[in-house]
Amino acid sequence: MTTLIVVGAQWGDEGKGKVVDFLASQAQVVARYAGGNNAGHTLVLGARKIVTHLVPSGCAYPGTTCVLGAGMVIDLDVFQAEVAQLQQSGMLLGEELRVSLDAHVILPYHRALDGLREDQAGGGAEKIGTTRRGIGPAYEAKAARRGVRVRDLLDRTRLRARLEHNKLHVDPELLRFGGASVDVEAILASADAWATWLAGKVCDVGALIHRAIVSGQRVLCEGAQGALLDLDHGTYPYVTSSTTLAGGACAGLGIGPTLIDEVWGITKAYTTRVGAGPFPTCDRGAAGELLRSAGDEYGATTGRPRDCGWLDLPALRHAARLNGLTGLCITKLDVLAALPEVQVCTHYADGAEPGEVELGAVTPVYESVPGWGAADLRSGIMAARRLEDLPAPARAYLDRVESAIGVPIALVSVGPDREQTILTRAAFS
Ligand code: IMP
């Protein structure tokens, strides 16, 4: 029995979908604990490519319980459409889905506010470059103690009162930015349909996961976004509105920290970021372009091109400490083979450390990594199924990263397919 948390160790988009899908074959429960449909987790299953935004990446395994925790914010229209699409692909046909009664609901006015604020910000410093899915406004309402929870959808009188209360707060801002005021009746009508659809899927997921763990089941907790987008420890204010760190799994699911055994952090072999905010190792030249095209670096949720650059070891060390990582998963190693020369940021100038100095103010110092750029390197990397199969430059790169971070490599991904994965440590006992 093991409870394993898998988190992003950069700015999101590290390949959590693929890694969680791979590991989920060994788990009985896969649980998401934070964020909402700002996430886009891509699973490649043979010729099929599936992108999930809300459903945990364990959905490809019939009978595996897929949990949406209390720390999430759920857009029920998106959730229903996603589940319908997965069911058409033969998934989630049983009783796999379990949704926390305490998860918060993203409502149309949250989406509207998110978009209107981004539009108002124009190109100014206030623009976060959000996914415009209503994530921030829904978490704001939660913190202000006027959010709507899944359980509120099941009580029409309470829901109406909540919505009227929220209308008073958000209408002035909506109208000031040229939006429409909150339509309480329309939301109530949608809520009836959501409540019917949710019947049989909702429960106290903390109790469910606790039961699973004490009865010896393997539980996989799936983080969303990445360490540097964390509300408390990321590149604030250019962050998401939830806890993206491993610590958030306990609060977001309703289980205690003593139940967690392992925490694996995922990093790409390079770095990407989408949205506004600092990115010290961003490369706006030819190398960045090559990484974007070879790595197909376009947002799974919004389609936006991602900024690309070199692996940032100080930032990764910071993420490893924030999460208490016990294993490192390195994805997209094959993509580096597209580059004639690979660099890695070993430290920041003047001894600057993330956490002490804001990342917008650091100057990365690079080292060139020898041996990249051979024509057959990528195919050699993609064909590897054990560390020993990897071409020498790729192995040397992994050794370099592992010793710089001080966390053992647990998994290496050498291509988008499930089988293009090298597992070097047991995920579950
Ligand atoms: P929000 O989460 O939509 O409020 O967006 C806040 C910031 O987080 C923006 O910079 C987004 O681009 C970024 N973000 C949110 N979700 C993801 C993700 O899943 N991957 C990468 N970036 C994300």
Short mmCIF file of C-alpha atoms and ligand atoms in Angstrom, two decimals:
data_model
loop_
_atom_site.label_atom_id
_atom_site.label_comp_id
_atom_site.label_asym_id
_atom_site.label_seq_id
_atom_site.Cartn_x
_atom_site.Cartn_y
_atom_site.Cartn_z
CA MET A 1 0.00 0.00 0.00
CA THR A 2 1.35 3.41 -0.97
CA THR A 3 -0.08 6.87 -1.33
CA LEU A 4 1.85 8.73 -4.00
CA ILE A 5 1.47 12.39 -4.93
CA VAL A 6 2.58 13.45 -8.41
CA VAL A 7 3.10 17.18 -8.93
CA GLY A 8 4.41 19.55 -11.57
CA ALA A 9 7.79 20.98 -10.60
CA GLN A 10 7.88 23.89 -13.08
CA TRP A 11 5.16 26.18 -14.50
CA GLY A 12 2.71 23.44 -15.43
CA ASP A 13 2.55 21.44 -18.67
CA GLU A 14 5.30 19.08 -17.51
CA GLY A 15 3.47 15.99 -18.73
CA LYS A 16 1.47 15.07 -15.63
CA GLY A 17 -1.28 13.50 -17.76
CA LYS A 18 1.07 11.00 -19.33
CA VAL A 19 2.90 10.16 -16.10
CA VAL A 20 -0.29 9.78 -14.06
CA ASP A 21 -1.89 7.66 -16.81
CA PHE A 22 1.21 5.43 -16.81
CA LEU A 23 1.26 5.02 -13.01
CA ALA A 24 -2.52 4.71 -12.71
CA SER A 25 -2.39 1.15 -14.07
CA GLN A 26 -1.09 0.22 -10.60
CA ALA A 27 -3.52 2.31 -8.51
CA GLN A 28 -7.07 1.73 -7.35
CA VAL A 29 -7.81 5.43 -6.77
CA VAL A 30 -6.62 8.48 -8.72
CA ALA A 31 -7.53 11.83 -7.19
CA ARG A 32 -7.21 15.43 -8.30
CA TYR A 33 -7.03 17.89 -5.46
CA ALA A 34 -6.67 21.44 -6.84
CA GLY A 35 -7.38 23.68 -9.79
CA GLY A 36 -10.06 23.21 -12.36
CA ASN A 37 -10.34 23.19 -16.12
CA ASN A 38 -7.36 25.52 -16.41
CA ALA A 39 -5.43 22.24 -16.49
CA GLY A 40 -5.11 20.19 -19.67
CA HIS A 41 -3.73 16.70 -19.18
CA THR A 42 -2.90 14.90 -22.41
CA LEU A 43 -3.03 11.10 -22.65
CA VAL A 44 -1.82 9.34 -25.79
CA LEU A 45 -3.36 5.87 -26.01
CA GLY A 46 -2.17 4.25 -29.22
CA ALA A 47 -3.64 6.27 -32.07
CA ARG A 48 -5.95 8.19 -29.72
CA LYS A 49 -5.06 11.46 -28.04
CA ILE A 50 -7.29 12.44 -25.12
CA VAL A 51 -7.11 15.74 -23.26
CA THR A 52 -8.78 15.88 -19.87
CA HIS A 53 -9.32 19.11 -17.99
CA LEU A 54 -11.17 17.98 -14.87
CA VAL A 55 -11.34 14.19 -14.84
CA PRO A 56 -8.24 12.63 -13.22
CA SER A 57 -5.81 10.96 -15.61
CA GLY A 58 -6.73 7.51 -14.25
CA CYS A 59 -9.86 7.48 -16.40
CA ALA A 60 -8.45 5.10 -19.01
CA TYR A 61 -8.59 2.17 -16.56
CA PRO A 62 -12.07 0.72 -16.03
CA GLY A 63 -12.83 0.28 -12.34
CA THR A 64 -10.20 2.78 -11.13
CA THR A 65 -11.94 5.29 -8.89
CA CYS A 66 -11.47 8.84 -10.22
CA VAL A 67 -11.87 11.47 -7.52
CA LEU A 68 -12.38 15.23 -7.78
CA GLY A 69 -11.42 16.68 -4.40
CA ALA A 70 -12.70 19.53 -2.26
CA GLY A 71 -9.78 21.75 -3.27
CA MET A 72 -10.96 21.83 -6.88
CA VAL A 73 -13.19 24.34 -8.64
CA ILE A 74 -15.53 22.60 -11.07
CA ASP A 75 -17.27 24.00 -14.12
CA LEU A 76 -20.12 21.54 -14.41
CA ASP A 77 -20.86 22.25 -18.06
CA VAL A 78 -17.26 21.44 -18.96
CA PHE A 79 -17.23 18.44 -16.61
CA GLN A 80 -20.39 16.94 -18.10
CA ALA A 81 -19.17 17.44 -21.67
CA GLU A 82 -15.79 15.90 -20.80
CA VAL A 83 -17.36 12.87 -19.16
CA ALA A 84 -19.72 12.40 -22.13
CA GLN A 85 -16.76 12.48 -24.51
CA LEU A 86 -14.78 10.00 -22.41
CA GLN A 87 -17.80 7.71 -22.24
CA GLN A 88 -18.04 7.78 -26.04
CA SER A 89 -14.45 6.51 -26.00
CA GLY A 90 -15.51 3.65 -23.72
CA MET A 91 -14.26 5.15 -20.44
CA LEU A 92 -16.05 5.91 -17.15
CA LEU A 93 -18.88 3.53 -17.99
CA GLY A 94 -19.13 2.20 -14.43
CA GLU A 95 -19.26 3.97 -11.11
CA GLU A 96 -15.73 5.34 -11.26
CA LEU A 97 -16.40 9.05 -10.68
CA ARG A 98 -16.55 10.51 -7.19
CA VAL A 99 -16.94 14.26 -6.64
CA SER A 100 -16.43 16.05 -3.34
CA LEU A 101 -19.53 17.67 -1.89
CA ASP A 102 -17.21 20.48 -0.78
CA ALA A 103 -15.63 21.25 -4.15
CA HIS A 104 -16.53 24.73 -5.38
CA VAL A 105 -18.46 25.40 -8.55
CA ILE A 106 -17.36 27.73 -11.34
CA LEU A 107 -20.40 29.71 -12.45
CA PRO A 108 -20.93 31.77 -15.64
CA TYR A 109 -20.19 35.04 -13.84
CA HIS A 110 -16.78 33.72 -12.69
CA ARG A 111 -15.87 33.00 -16.30
CA ALA A 112 -17.17 36.41 -17.39
CA LEU A 113 -15.19 38.23 -14.68
CA ASP A 114 -11.99 36.36 -15.54
CA GLY A 115 -12.25 37.33 -19.21
CA LEU A 116 -13.35 40.92 -18.59
CA ARG A 117 -10.48 41.55 -16.17
CA GLU A 118 -7.93 40.18 -18.61
CA ASP A 119 -9.39 42.35 -21.38
CA GLN A 120 -9.36 45.42 -19.15
CA ALA A 121 -5.75 44.82 -18.20
CA GLY A 122 -4.73 45.05 -21.87
CA GLY A 123 -0.95 44.58 -22.05
CA GLY A 124 -0.39 46.07 -18.58
CA ALA A 125 1.21 44.54 -15.52
CA GLU A 126 -2.22 43.55 -14.15
CA LYS A 127 -2.66 41.06 -16.97
CA ILE A 128 -1.92 37.58 -15.65
CA GLY A 129 -2.59 35.78 -18.91
CA THR A 130 -5.10 33.47 -17.22
CA THR A 131 -6.85 30.66 -19.04
CA ARG A 132 -10.09 32.73 -18.72
CA ARG A 133 -11.88 29.71 -17.28
CA GLY A 134 -13.11 31.54 -14.15
CA ILE A 135 -10.58 29.89 -11.83
CA GLY A 136 -9.43 33.02 -9.96
CA PRO A 137 -12.93 34.46 -9.39
CA ALA A 138 -14.23 31.10 -8.12
CA TYR A 139 -11.38 30.77 -5.60
CA GLU A 140 -11.86 34.42 -4.63
CA ALA A 141 -15.51 33.71 -3.77
CA LYS A 142 -14.41 30.65 -1.79
CA ALA A 143 -11.93 32.69 0.26
CA ALA A 144 -14.57 35.39 0.77
CA ARG A 145 -16.90 32.66 2.11
CA ARG A 146 -19.58 33.24 -0.49
CA GLY A 147 -18.62 30.49 -2.95
CA VAL A 148 -21.09 27.90 -4.20
CA ARG A 149 -20.14 24.31 -3.35
CA VAL A 150 -21.31 21.14 -5.01
CA ARG A 151 -23.47 20.44 -1.95
CA ASP A 152 -25.21 23.82 -2.39
CA LEU A 153 -26.49 22.67 -5.79
CA LEU A 154 -28.54 20.04 -3.98
CA ASP A 155 -30.43 22.60 -1.87
CA ARG A 156 -32.36 25.05 -4.05
CA THR A 157 -33.32 27.45 -1.25
CA ARG A 158 -29.76 27.77 -0.02
CA LEU A 159 -28.46 28.07 -3.57
CA ARG A 160 -30.86 30.91 -4.43
CA ALA A 161 -29.80 32.82 -1.31
CA ARG A 162 -26.10 32.32 -2.15
CA LEU A 163 -26.58 33.47 -5.72
CA GLU A 164 -28.53 36.60 -4.68
CA HIS A 165 -25.75 37.41 -2.22
CA ASN A 166 -23.07 36.96 -4.89
CA LYS A 167 -25.03 39.04 -7.38
CA LEU A 168 -24.80 42.02 -5.02
CA HIS A 169 -21.03 41.65 -4.91
CA VAL A 170 -20.18 40.96 -8.52
CA ASP A 171 -22.78 42.88 -10.53
CA PRO A 172 -21.06 46.27 -10.04
CA GLU A 173 -17.79 44.94 -11.43
CA LEU A 174 -19.47 43.05 -14.27
CA LEU A 175 -21.45 46.12 -15.32
CA ARG A 176 -18.47 48.47 -14.95
CA PHE A 177 -16.53 46.34 -17.46
CA GLY A 178 -19.50 46.12 -19.86
CA GLY A 179 -20.55 42.59 -18.91
CA ALA A 180 -24.04 41.25 -18.20
CA SER A 181 -25.37 41.09 -14.64
CA VAL A 182 -25.73 37.73 -12.87
CA ASP A 183 -28.79 35.83 -14.10
CA VAL A 184 -29.88 33.99 -10.96
CA GLU A 185 -32.83 32.22 -12.63
CA ALA A 186 -30.69 30.89 -15.48
CA ILE A 187 -28.13 29.52 -13.02
CA LEU A 188 -30.86 27.90 -10.92
CA ALA A 189 -32.21 26.19 -14.05
CA SER A 190 -28.73 24.86 -14.90
CA ALA A 191 -28.21 23.83 -11.30
CA ASP A 192 -31.28 21.56 -11.42
CA ALA A 193 -29.77 19.70 -14.36
CA TRP A 194 -26.33 19.56 -12.70
CA ALA A 195 -27.82 18.20 -9.48
CA THR A 196 -29.65 15.44 -11.37
CA TRP A 197 -26.47 14.51 -13.24
CA LEU A 198 -24.38 14.52 -10.05
CA ALA A 199 -26.70 12.12 -8.23
CA GLY A 200 -24.76 9.01 -7.21
CA LYS A 201 -21.41 10.67 -7.96
CA VAL A 202 -21.02 12.92 -4.91
CA CYS A 203 -19.64 11.98 -1.49
CA ASP A 204 -17.20 12.88 1.27
CA VAL A 205 -14.09 12.03 -0.74
CA GLY A 206 -11.77 12.44 2.25
CA ALA A 207 -13.58 9.57 3.95
CA LEU A 208 -13.51 7.54 0.72
CA ILE A 209 -9.74 7.99 0.29
CA HIS A 210 -9.07 7.30 3.96
CA ARG A 211 -11.01 4.03 3.68
CA ALA A 212 -9.09 3.13 0.53
CA ILE A 213 -5.72 3.75 2.19
CA VAL A 214 -6.45 1.88 5.40
CA SER A 215 -7.79 -1.08 3.43
CA GLY A 216 -4.45 -1.32 1.60
CA GLN A 217 -5.36 0.25 -1.72
CA ARG A 218 -2.90 2.29 -3.79
CA VAL A 219 -3.85 5.93 -4.10
CA LEU A 220 -2.36 8.27 -6.67
CA CYS A 221 -2.90 12.01 -6.06
CA GLU A 222 -2.61 14.09 -9.22
CA GLY A 223 -1.45 17.69 -8.91
CA ALA A 224 -2.39 20.36 -11.41
CA GLN A 225 -0.26 23.21 -12.79
CA GLY A 226 3.23 23.43 -11.24
CA ALA A 227 5.25 24.60 -8.23
CA LEU A 228 6.08 28.00 -9.71
CA LEU A 229 2.37 28.71 -10.29
CA ASP A 230 1.57 28.05 -6.61
CA LEU A 231 -0.46 30.83 -4.99
CA ASP A 232 1.88 31.12 -1.97
CA HIS A 233 5.27 30.10 -3.33
CA GLY A 234 5.09 30.75 -7.08
CA THR A 235 5.95 33.82 -9.11
CA TYR A 236 3.17 35.90 -7.51
CA PRO A 237 1.02 37.55 -8.82
CA TYR A 238 1.64 35.57 -12.02
CA VAL A 239 0.32 32.36 -10.50
CA THR A 240 -2.87 30.37 -10.39
CA SER A 241 -5.24 30.75 -7.44
CA SER A 242 -4.71 27.40 -5.73
CA THR A 243 -2.04 25.36 -3.96
CA THR A 244 -0.21 23.44 -6.64
CA LEU A 245 2.29 21.87 -4.24
CA ALA A 246 2.19 18.38 -2.73
CA GLY A 247 1.15 19.94 0.58
CA GLY A 248 -2.13 20.89 -1.09
CA ALA A 249 -3.08 17.26 -1.64
CA CYS A 250 -3.94 16.70 2.01
CA ALA A 251 -6.03 19.84 2.37
CA GLY A 252 -7.57 19.45 -1.08
CA LEU A 253 -8.63 15.85 -0.50
CA GLY A 254 -9.32 15.87 3.22
CA ILE A 255 -6.66 13.41 4.39
CA GLY A 256 -3.80 13.81 6.86
CA PRO A 257 -0.12 14.26 5.89
CA THR A 258 0.87 11.09 7.77
CA LEU A 259 -0.94 9.08 5.08
CA ILE A 260 1.42 10.22 2.30
CA ASP A 261 4.35 7.95 1.42
CA GLU A 262 5.93 9.34 -1.74
CA VAL A 263 6.01 12.60 -3.68
CA TRP A 264 7.22 12.58 -7.27
CA GLY A 265 7.84 15.82 -9.14
CA ILE A 266 7.70 16.11 -12.89
CA THR A 267 9.96 18.34 -14.92
CA LYS A 268 10.50 18.59 -18.62
CA ALA A 269 14.11 18.18 -19.77
CA TYR A 270 13.82 21.91 -20.57
CA THR A 271 11.39 24.59 -19.38
CA THR A 272 8.19 26.14 -20.73
CA ARG A 273 5.77 28.73 -19.49
CA VAL A 274 2.46 30.07 -20.76
CA GLY A 275 0.85 33.31 -19.58
CA ALA A 276 2.56 36.38 -18.14
CA GLY A 277 5.30 36.50 -15.49
CA PRO A 278 9.03 35.93 -15.05
CA PHE A 279 10.82 33.08 -16.79
CA PRO A 280 14.59 33.48 -16.28
CA THR A 281 15.78 30.80 -18.74
CA CYS A 282 13.38 31.71 -21.56
CA ASP A 283 15.05 31.66 -24.98
CA ARG A 284 13.43 33.97 -27.51
CA GLY A 285 15.84 32.96 -30.26
CA ALA A 286 16.33 29.94 -32.47
CA ALA A 287 16.71 27.47 -29.60
CA GLY A 288 13.35 28.47 -28.11
CA GLU A 289 11.72 28.10 -31.54
CA LEU A 290 13.24 24.66 -32.00
CA LEU A 291 12.03 23.52 -28.59
CA ARG A 292 8.51 24.79 -29.36
CA SER A 293 8.27 23.03 -32.69
CA ALA A 294 10.02 19.79 -31.66
CA GLY A 295 8.12 19.64 -28.36
CA ASP A 296 4.78 20.77 -29.86
CA GLU A 297 4.63 23.40 -27.13
CA TYR A 298 1.11 24.76 -27.46
CA GLY A 299 -1.29 24.93 -24.50
CA ALA A 300 -3.55 21.88 -24.16
CA THR A 301 -6.30 24.10 -22.74
CA THR A 302 -6.01 27.37 -24.66
CA GLY A 303 -3.83 26.47 -27.64
CA ARG A 304 -1.50 29.40 -26.77
CA PRO A 305 2.14 28.98 -27.86
CA ARG A 306 4.31 28.33 -24.81
CA ASP A 307 7.52 30.24 -24.18
CA CYS A 308 10.42 27.80 -24.17
CA GLY A 309 13.90 27.79 -22.65
CA TRP A 310 16.54 25.84 -20.79
CA LEU A 311 16.24 23.72 -17.69
CA ASP A 312 16.55 25.93 -14.62
CA LEU A 313 18.29 23.89 -11.92
CA PRO A 314 17.97 26.46 -9.09
CA ALA A 315 14.21 26.75 -9.73
CA LEU A 316 13.91 22.97 -9.86
CA ARG A 317 15.84 22.59 -6.58
CA HIS A 318 13.43 25.10 -5.06
CA ALA A 319 10.45 23.08 -6.33
CA ALA A 320 12.01 19.87 -4.98
CA ARG A 321 12.30 21.42 -1.52
CA LEU A 322 8.83 22.99 -1.55
CA ASN A 323 7.31 19.64 -2.42
CA GLY A 324 9.60 17.37 -0.40
CA LEU A 325 10.23 15.32 -3.52
CA THR A 326 11.24 11.69 -3.14
CA GLY A 327 11.45 11.03 -6.88
CA LEU A 328 12.06 13.04 -10.03
CA CYS A 329 10.26 12.34 -13.32
CA ILE A 330 11.89 13.83 -16.41
CA THR A 331 9.72 14.16 -19.49
CA LYS A 332 10.36 15.02 -23.14
CA LEU A 333 14.01 14.03 -22.99
CA ASP A 334 13.81 13.16 -26.71
CA VAL A 335 12.90 16.77 -27.62
CA LEU A 336 16.36 18.02 -26.63
CA ALA A 337 17.80 15.94 -29.48
CA ALA A 338 16.36 18.50 -31.91
CA LEU A 339 18.94 21.03 -30.70
CA PRO A 340 22.53 21.33 -31.89
CA GLU A 341 23.58 22.55 -28.46
CA VAL A 342 21.90 22.13 -25.09
CA GLN A 343 22.39 24.47 -22.16
CA VAL A 344 21.40 24.18 -18.55
CA CYS A 345 21.14 26.95 -15.95
CA THR A 346 23.31 25.82 -13.05
CA HIS A 347 22.86 28.86 -10.78
CA TYR A 348 21.92 32.52 -10.75
CA ALA A 349 24.48 35.33 -10.78
CA ASP A 350 25.55 36.83 -7.44
CA GLY A 351 24.39 33.76 -5.55
CA ALA A 352 20.71 34.70 -5.93
CA GLU A 353 18.34 31.99 -4.71
CA PRO A 354 14.68 31.52 -5.65
CA GLY A 355 12.56 32.34 -2.64
CA GLU A 356 15.06 35.00 -1.53
CA VAL A 357 15.12 36.95 -4.79
CA GLU A 358 12.11 37.24 -7.11
CA LEU A 359 12.67 35.27 -10.31
CA GLY A 360 12.11 38.42 -12.38
CA ALA A 361 15.34 39.84 -10.92
CA VAL A 362 17.77 36.93 -11.36
CA THR A 363 20.38 36.40 -14.09
CA PRO A 364 20.82 32.76 -15.06
CA VAL A 365 24.31 31.34 -15.54
CA TYR A 366 24.53 28.51 -18.07
CA GLU A 367 26.71 25.56 -18.85
CA SER A 368 26.72 23.85 -22.24
CA VAL A 369 25.99 20.15 -22.17
CA PRO A 370 28.19 18.24 -24.63
CA GLY A 371 27.17 15.67 -27.19
CA TRP A 372 23.76 16.79 -28.47
CA GLY A 373 22.69 17.30 -32.07
CA ALA A 374 23.54 13.94 -33.64
CA ALA A 375 20.97 13.03 -36.29
CA ASP A 376 20.09 9.66 -34.77
CA LEU A 377 19.99 10.81 -31.15
CA ARG A 378 16.22 11.32 -30.97
CA SER A 379 15.32 7.90 -32.33
CA GLY A 380 17.86 6.35 -29.94
CA ILE A 381 16.27 8.14 -26.99
CA MET A 382 12.71 7.30 -28.06
CA ALA A 383 13.55 3.62 -28.43
CA ALA A 384 15.08 3.32 -24.94
CA ARG A 385 13.12 1.35 -22.35
CA ARG A 386 15.83 1.18 -19.69
CA LEU A 387 18.30 3.84 -18.59
CA GLU A 388 21.11 1.67 -19.98
CA ASP A 389 19.51 1.88 -23.46
CA LEU A 390 19.84 5.67 -23.60
CA PRO A 391 22.54 7.24 -25.77
CA ALA A 392 25.49 8.51 -23.71
CA PRO A 393 24.71 12.28 -23.91
CA ALA A 394 21.16 11.67 -22.69
CA ARG A 395 22.35 9.55 -19.76
CA ALA A 396 24.97 12.12 -18.85
CA TYR A 397 22.29 14.82 -18.89
CA LEU A 398 20.07 12.83 -16.52
CA ASP A 399 23.00 12.19 -14.16
CA ARG A 400 23.77 15.92 -14.20
CA VAL A 401 20.20 16.83 -13.27
CA GLU A 402 19.86 14.14 -10.63
CA SER A 403 23.03 15.15 -8.80
CA ALA A 404 22.21 18.87 -9.03
CA ILE A 405 18.73 18.38 -7.53
CA GLY A 406 19.67 15.67 -5.05
CA VAL A 407 16.52 13.64 -5.75
CA PRO A 408 16.69 10.23 -7.44
CA ILE A 409 15.22 9.89 -10.91
CA ALA A 410 12.13 7.71 -10.71
CA LEU A 411 10.83 7.90 -14.26
CA VAL A 412 11.96 9.19 -17.65
CA SER A 413 9.57 9.82 -20.51
CA VAL A 414 11.07 9.46 -23.99
CA GLY A 415 7.97 10.02 -26.12
CA PRO A 416 4.24 10.64 -25.82
CA ASP A 417 3.09 7.00 -25.79
CA ARG A 418 2.59 5.01 -22.61
CA GLU A 419 5.25 2.51 -23.54
CA GLN A 420 7.82 5.26 -24.20
CA THR A 421 8.52 5.37 -20.48
CA ILE A 422 11.45 4.25 -18.35
CA LEU A 423 10.49 3.49 -14.75
CA THR A 424 13.54 3.32 -12.51
CA ARG A 425 11.88 3.04 -9.10
CA ALA A 426 8.77 1.25 -7.90
CA ALA A 427 5.91 3.72 -7.60
CA PHE A 428 3.90 1.59 -5.18
CA SER A 429 4.81 -1.10 -2.69
P1 IMP B 1 -5.58 30.67 -14.20
O1 IMP B 1 -5.20 29.43 -13.47
O2 IMP B 1 -6.47 30.43 -15.38
O3 IMP B 1 -6.11 31.72 -13.28
O4 IMP B 1 -4.24 31.29 -14.82
C1 IMP B 1 -3.20 31.82 -14.00
C2 IMP B 1 -1.83 31.48 -14.60
O5 IMP B 1 -1.59 30.08 -14.52
C3 IMP B 1 -1.67 31.85 -16.08
O6 IMP B 1 -0.33 32.22 -16.31
C4 IMP B 1 -1.97 30.54 -16.79
O7 IMP B 1 -1.36 30.49 -18.06
C5 IMP B 1 -1.32 29.57 -15.83
N1 IMP B 1 -1.89 28.23 -15.88
C6 IMP B 1 -3.05 27.81 -15.35
N2 IMP B 1 -3.24 26.50 -15.57
C7 IMP B 1 -2.16 26.07 -16.25
C8 IMP B 1 -1.75 24.78 -16.75
O8 IMP B 1 -2.42 23.76 -16.57
N3 IMP B 1 -0.56 24.77 -17.39
C9 IMP B 1 0.22 25.86 -17.56
N4 IMP B 1 -0.12 27.08 -17.11
C10 IMP B 1 -1.29 27.19 -16.46
#
